[in-house]
Coordinates of C-alpha atoms in Angstrom, one line a residue:
X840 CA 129.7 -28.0 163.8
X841 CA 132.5 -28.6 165.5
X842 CA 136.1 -28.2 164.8
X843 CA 139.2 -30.8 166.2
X844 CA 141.3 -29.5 168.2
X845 CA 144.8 -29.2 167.0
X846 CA 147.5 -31.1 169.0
X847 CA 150.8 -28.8 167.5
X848 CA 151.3 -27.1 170.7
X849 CA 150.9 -30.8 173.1
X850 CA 153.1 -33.2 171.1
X851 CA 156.4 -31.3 171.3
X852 CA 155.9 -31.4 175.0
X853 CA 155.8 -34.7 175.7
X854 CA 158.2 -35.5 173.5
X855 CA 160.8 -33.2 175.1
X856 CA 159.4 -33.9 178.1
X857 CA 162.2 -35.9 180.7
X858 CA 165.1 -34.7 178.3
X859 CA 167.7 -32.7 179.3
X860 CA 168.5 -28.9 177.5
X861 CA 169.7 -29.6 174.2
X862 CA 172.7 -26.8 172.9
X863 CA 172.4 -25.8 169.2
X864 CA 174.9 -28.2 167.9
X865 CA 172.6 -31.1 169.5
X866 CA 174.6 -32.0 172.7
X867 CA 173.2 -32.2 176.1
X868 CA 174.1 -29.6 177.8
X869 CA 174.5 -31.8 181.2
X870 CA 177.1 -33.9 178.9
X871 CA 178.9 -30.7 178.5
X872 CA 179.4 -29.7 181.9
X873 CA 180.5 -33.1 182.7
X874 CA 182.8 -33.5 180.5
X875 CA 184.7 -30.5 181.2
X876 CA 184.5 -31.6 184.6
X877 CA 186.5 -34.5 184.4
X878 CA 188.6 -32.9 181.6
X879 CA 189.5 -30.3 184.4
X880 CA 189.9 -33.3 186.9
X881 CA 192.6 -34.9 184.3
X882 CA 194.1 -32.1 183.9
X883 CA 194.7 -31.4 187.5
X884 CA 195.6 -35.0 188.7
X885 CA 198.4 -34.7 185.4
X886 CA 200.0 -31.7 186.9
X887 CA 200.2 -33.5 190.6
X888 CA 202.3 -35.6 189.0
X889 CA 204.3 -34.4 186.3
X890 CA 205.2 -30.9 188.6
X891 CA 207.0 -32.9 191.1
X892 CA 208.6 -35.2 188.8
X893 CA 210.1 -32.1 187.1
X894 CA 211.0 -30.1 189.9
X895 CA 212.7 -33.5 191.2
X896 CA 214.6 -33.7 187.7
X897 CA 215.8 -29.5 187.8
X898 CA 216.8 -29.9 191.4
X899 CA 219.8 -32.2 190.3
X900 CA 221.8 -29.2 188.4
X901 CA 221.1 -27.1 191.1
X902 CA 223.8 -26.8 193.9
X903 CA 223.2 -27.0 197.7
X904 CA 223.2 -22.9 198.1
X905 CA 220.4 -23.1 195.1
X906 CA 218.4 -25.4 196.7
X907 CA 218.9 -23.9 200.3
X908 CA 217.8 -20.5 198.5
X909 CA 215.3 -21.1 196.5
X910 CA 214.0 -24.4 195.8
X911 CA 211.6 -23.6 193.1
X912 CA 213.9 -21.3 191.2
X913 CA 215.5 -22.5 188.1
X914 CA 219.3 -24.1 187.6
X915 CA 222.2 -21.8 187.2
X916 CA 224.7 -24.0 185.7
X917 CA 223.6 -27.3 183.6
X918 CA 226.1 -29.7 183.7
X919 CA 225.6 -33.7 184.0
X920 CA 228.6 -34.1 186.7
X921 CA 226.5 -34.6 189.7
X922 CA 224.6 -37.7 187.5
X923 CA 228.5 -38.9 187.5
X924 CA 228.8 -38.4 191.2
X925 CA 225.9 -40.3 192.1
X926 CA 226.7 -43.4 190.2
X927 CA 230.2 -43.6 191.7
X928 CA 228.6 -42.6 195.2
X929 CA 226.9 -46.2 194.7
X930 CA 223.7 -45.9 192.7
X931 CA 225.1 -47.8 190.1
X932 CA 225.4 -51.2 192.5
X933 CA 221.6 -50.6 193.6
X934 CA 220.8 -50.2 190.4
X935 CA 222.9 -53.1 188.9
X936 CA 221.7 -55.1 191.7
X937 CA 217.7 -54.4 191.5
X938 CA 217.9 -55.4 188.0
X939 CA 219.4 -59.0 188.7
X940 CA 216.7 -59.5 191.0
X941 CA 213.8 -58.3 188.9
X942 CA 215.1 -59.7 185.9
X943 CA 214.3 -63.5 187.3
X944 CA 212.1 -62.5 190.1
X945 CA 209.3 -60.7 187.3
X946 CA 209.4 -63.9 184.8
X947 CA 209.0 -66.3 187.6
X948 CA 206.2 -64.5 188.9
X949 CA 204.6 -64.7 185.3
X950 CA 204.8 -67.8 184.5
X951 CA 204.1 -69.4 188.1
X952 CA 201.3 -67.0 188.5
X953 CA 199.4 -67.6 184.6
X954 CA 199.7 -71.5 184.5
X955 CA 197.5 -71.5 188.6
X956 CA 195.5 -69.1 187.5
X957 CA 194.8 -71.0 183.9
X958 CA 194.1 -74.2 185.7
X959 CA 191.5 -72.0 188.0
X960 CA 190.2 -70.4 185.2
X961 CA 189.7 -73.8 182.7
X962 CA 189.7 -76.5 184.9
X963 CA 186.9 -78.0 187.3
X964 CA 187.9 -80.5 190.1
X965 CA 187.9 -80.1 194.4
X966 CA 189.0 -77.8 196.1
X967 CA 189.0 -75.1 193.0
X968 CA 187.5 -72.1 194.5
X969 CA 189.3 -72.6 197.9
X970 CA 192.4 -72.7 195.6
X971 CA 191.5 -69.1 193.9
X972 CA 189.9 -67.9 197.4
X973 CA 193.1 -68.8 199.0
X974 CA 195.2 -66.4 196.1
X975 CA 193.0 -63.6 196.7
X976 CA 192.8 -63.7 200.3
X977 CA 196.4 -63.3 199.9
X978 CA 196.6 -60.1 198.3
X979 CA 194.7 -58.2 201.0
X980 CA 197.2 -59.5 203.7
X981 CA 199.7 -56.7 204.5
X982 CA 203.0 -58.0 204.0
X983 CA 204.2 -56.4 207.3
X984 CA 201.8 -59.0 209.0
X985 CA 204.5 -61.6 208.0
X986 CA 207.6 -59.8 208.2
X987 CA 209.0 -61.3 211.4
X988 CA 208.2 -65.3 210.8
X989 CA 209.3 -64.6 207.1
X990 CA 212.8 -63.8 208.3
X991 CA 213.2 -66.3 210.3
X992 CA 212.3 -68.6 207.5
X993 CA 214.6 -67.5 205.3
X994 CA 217.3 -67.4 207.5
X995 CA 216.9 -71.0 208.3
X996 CA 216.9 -71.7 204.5
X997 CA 220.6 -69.9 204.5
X998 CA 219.1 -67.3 202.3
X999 CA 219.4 -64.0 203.8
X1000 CA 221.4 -61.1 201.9
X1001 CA 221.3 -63.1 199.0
X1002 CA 220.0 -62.5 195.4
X1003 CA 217.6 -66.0 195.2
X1004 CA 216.0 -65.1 199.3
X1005 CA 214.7 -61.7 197.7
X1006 CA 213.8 -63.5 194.3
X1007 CA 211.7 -66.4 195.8
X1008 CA 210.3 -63.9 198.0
X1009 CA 208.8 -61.0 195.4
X1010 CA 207.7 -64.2 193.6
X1011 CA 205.7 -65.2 196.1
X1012 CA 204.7 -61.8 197.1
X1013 CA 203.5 -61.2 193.4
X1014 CA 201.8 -64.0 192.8
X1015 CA 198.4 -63.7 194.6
X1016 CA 197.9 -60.3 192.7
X1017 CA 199.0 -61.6 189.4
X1018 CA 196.6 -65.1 189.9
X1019 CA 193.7 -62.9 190.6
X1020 CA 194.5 -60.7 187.6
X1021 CA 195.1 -63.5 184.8
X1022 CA 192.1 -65.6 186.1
X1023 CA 189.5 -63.2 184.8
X1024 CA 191.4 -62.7 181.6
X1025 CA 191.9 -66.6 180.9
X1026 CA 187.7 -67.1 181.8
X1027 CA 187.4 -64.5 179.0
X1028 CA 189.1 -66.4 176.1
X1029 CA 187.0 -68.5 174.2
X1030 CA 186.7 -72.4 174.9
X1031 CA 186.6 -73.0 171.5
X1032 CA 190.0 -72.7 170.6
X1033 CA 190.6 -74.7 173.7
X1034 CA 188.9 -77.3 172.3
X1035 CA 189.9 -77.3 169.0
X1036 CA 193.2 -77.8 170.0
X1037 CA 192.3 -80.6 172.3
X1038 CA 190.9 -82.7 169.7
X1039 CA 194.0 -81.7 167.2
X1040 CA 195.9 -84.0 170.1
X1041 CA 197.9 -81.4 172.1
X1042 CA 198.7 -81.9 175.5
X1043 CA 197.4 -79.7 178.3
X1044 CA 201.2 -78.4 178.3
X1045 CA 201.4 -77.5 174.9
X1046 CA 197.8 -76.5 174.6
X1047 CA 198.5 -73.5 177.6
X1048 CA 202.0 -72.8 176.3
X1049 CA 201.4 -72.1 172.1
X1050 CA 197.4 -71.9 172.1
X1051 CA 196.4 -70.0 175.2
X1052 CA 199.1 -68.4 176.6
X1053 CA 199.6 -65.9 173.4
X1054 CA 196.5 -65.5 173.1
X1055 CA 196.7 -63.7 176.8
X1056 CA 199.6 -62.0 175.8
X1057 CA 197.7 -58.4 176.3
X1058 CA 197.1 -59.5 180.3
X1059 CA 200.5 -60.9 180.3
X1060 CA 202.3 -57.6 179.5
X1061 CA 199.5 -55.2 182.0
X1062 CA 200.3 -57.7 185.1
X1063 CA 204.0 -57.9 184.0
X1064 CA 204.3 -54.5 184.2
X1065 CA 202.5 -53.6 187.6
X1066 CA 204.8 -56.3 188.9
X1067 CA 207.7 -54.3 187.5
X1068 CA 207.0 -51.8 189.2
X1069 CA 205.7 -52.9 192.4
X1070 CA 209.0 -54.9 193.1
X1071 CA 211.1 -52.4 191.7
X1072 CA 209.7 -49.9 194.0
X1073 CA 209.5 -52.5 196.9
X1074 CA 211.6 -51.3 200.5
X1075 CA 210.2 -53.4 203.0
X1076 CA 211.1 -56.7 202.1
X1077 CA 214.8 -55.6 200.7
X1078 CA 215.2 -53.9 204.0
X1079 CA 214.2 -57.0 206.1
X1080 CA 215.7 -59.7 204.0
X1081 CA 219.2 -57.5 202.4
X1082 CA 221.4 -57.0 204.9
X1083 CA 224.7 -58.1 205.9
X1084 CA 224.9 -60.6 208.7
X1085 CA 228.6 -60.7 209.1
X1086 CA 231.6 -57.6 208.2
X1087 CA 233.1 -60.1 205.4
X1088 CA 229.4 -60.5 204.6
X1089 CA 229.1 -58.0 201.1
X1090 CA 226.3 -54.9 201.1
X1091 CA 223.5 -56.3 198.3
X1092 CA 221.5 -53.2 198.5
X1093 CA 218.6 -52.8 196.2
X1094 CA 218.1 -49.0 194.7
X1095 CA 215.5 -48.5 197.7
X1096 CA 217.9 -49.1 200.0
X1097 CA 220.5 -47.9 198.7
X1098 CA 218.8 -44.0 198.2
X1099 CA 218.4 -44.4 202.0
X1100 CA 221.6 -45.8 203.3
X1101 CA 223.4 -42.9 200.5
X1102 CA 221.2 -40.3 202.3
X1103 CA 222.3 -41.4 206.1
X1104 CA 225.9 -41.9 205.1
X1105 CA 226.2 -38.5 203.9
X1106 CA 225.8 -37.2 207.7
X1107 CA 226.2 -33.0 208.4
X1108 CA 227.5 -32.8 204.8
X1109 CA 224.5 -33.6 202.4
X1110 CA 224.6 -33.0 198.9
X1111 CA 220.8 -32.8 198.2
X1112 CA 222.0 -32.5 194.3
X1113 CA 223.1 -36.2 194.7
X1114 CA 220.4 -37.3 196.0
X1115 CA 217.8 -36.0 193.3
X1116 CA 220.0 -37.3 190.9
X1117 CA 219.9 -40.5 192.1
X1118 CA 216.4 -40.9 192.5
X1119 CA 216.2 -39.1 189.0
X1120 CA 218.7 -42.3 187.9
X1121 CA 215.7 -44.4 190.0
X1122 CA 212.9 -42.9 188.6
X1123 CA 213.9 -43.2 185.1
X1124 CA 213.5 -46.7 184.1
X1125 CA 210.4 -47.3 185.1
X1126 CA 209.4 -44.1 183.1
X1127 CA 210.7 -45.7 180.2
X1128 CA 209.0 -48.7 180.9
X1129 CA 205.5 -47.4 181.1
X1130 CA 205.2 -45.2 178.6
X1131 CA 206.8 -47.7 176.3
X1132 CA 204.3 -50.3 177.0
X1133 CA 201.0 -48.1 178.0
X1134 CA 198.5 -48.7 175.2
X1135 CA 199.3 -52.4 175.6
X1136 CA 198.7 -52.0 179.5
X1137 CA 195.1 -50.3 178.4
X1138 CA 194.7 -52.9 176.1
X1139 CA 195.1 -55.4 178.8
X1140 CA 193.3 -53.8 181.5
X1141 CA 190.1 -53.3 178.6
X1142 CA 189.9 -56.9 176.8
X1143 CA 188.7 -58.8 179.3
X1144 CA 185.8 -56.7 179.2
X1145 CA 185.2 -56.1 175.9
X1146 CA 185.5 -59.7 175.6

């Protein structure tokens, strides 16, 4: 008589068969190893950038001799008076003037650039996808590309070295990103809130400005801030379109230009100290900026995903 044969030592097999090596507590241990891997990536790309933001920062108490001597070694004398000497030297005009700009030039952009990008998004009708092609196709052409017919157009318009040429100009250098950006976050809201409002007898107008337009206020502050800082960081375009055409013609320097123009005026005598503290002054608000509003910039970037 014949006995079965016992399948104890086969089923484990195939069931482990095609997984990877399991640690005691249960996790892969391929999981492991990647996720110390990008841990250790992280960790790296952090220090890129918070080293040279701090050595930047210490280099403003040193002195020129310091500096000259060793430029990693560590501040002798702490003492604010070189932040004092940069502002008088002219930072605070760059600065006082980037903010006028930004402070119409980034709201403009908003709301120019989230009412054509809602009608793309919820509207059908001709010419709509050559409308949203034509946006994007306008972010991938380098701004250099345009820089010599673009002066030339706003000198005509009577607008060069002034505060509304650089303001109509960001705006319209910020919108084809900004269009791109809120068209795949409007597609994502739902159509029946749209709707619902539709039939409650709002107009289109009122319907984009309380109903859907809050409702994208996570994409809103994400593209508000990248345009933040992609205009306040902007030289190109300041540099072309901010300077003085006559001598009774005033200097409208942007910070940008003014960190440059403080760095050639100085001549033989620099006073590197200045200079980091000015782009400290620079770097500062836009630090304050983002990490003020970074989980609602991951929220933003995430929702229209998760969606």
């Amino acid at each position: 008589m014949s006995t079965p044969i016992k399948e104890t030592t086969k089923v484990p097999a195939q069931r482990s068969a095609g997984r990877a090596p399991v640690r005691p507590d249960g996790r892969p241990r391929e999981g492991v190893v990647l996720n110390a891997f990008s841990h250790g990536f992280l960790a790296l790309w952090a220090l890129l950038i918070v080293l040279p933001l701090v050595w930047l920062v210490l280099s403003s108490f040193k002195t020129d001799a310091q500096i000259g001597g060793s430029a990693f070694g560590w501040p002798q004398h702490w003492s604010l008076d070189v932040f004092s000497r940069a502002w008088k030297t002219g930072i605070g005009d760059y600065l006082l003037n980037t903010v006028i700009v930004l402070v119409f030039s980034v709201p403009l952009t908003m709301l120019f650039g989230s009412m054509a990008a809602y009608v793309l998004a919820r509207y059908r009708f001709p010419g709509n996808r050559f409308l949203y092609y034509f946006f994007v196709a306008g972010a991938m052409f380098p701004v250099f590309l345009a820089l010599v017919p673009l002066f030339f157009m706003v000198k005509r318009l009577d607008m060069l070295n002034t505060y509304q040429g650089l303001i109509l100009v960001y705006v319209a250098y910020s919108l084809p990103f900004t269009v791109f950006f809120m068209h795949a976050f409007f597609r994502t809201l739902p159509t029946a809130v749209f709707e619902a409002a539709i039939l409650d007898g709002a107009s289109h107008t009122r319907t984009f400005f309380q109903v859907m337009l809050p409702m994208a206020k996570p994409g809103l502050i994400s593209v508000g801030i990248f345009n933040t800082l992609g205009q306040w960081n902007q030289f190109i375009l300041p540099t072309v379109l901010m300077q003085p055409q006559s001598g009774d013609d005033p200097e409208r320097y942007v910070l940008t230009q003014g960190l440059i123009q403080l760095q050639q005026q100085m001549g033989y005598a620099t006073d590197l100290p200045v200079l980091f503290a000015g782009v400290t002054i620079a770097m500062i608000p836009m630090l304050v900026v983002y990490l003020s509003f970074q989980r609602q910039v991951q929220a933003g970037l995430t929702s229209a995903t998760l969606k």
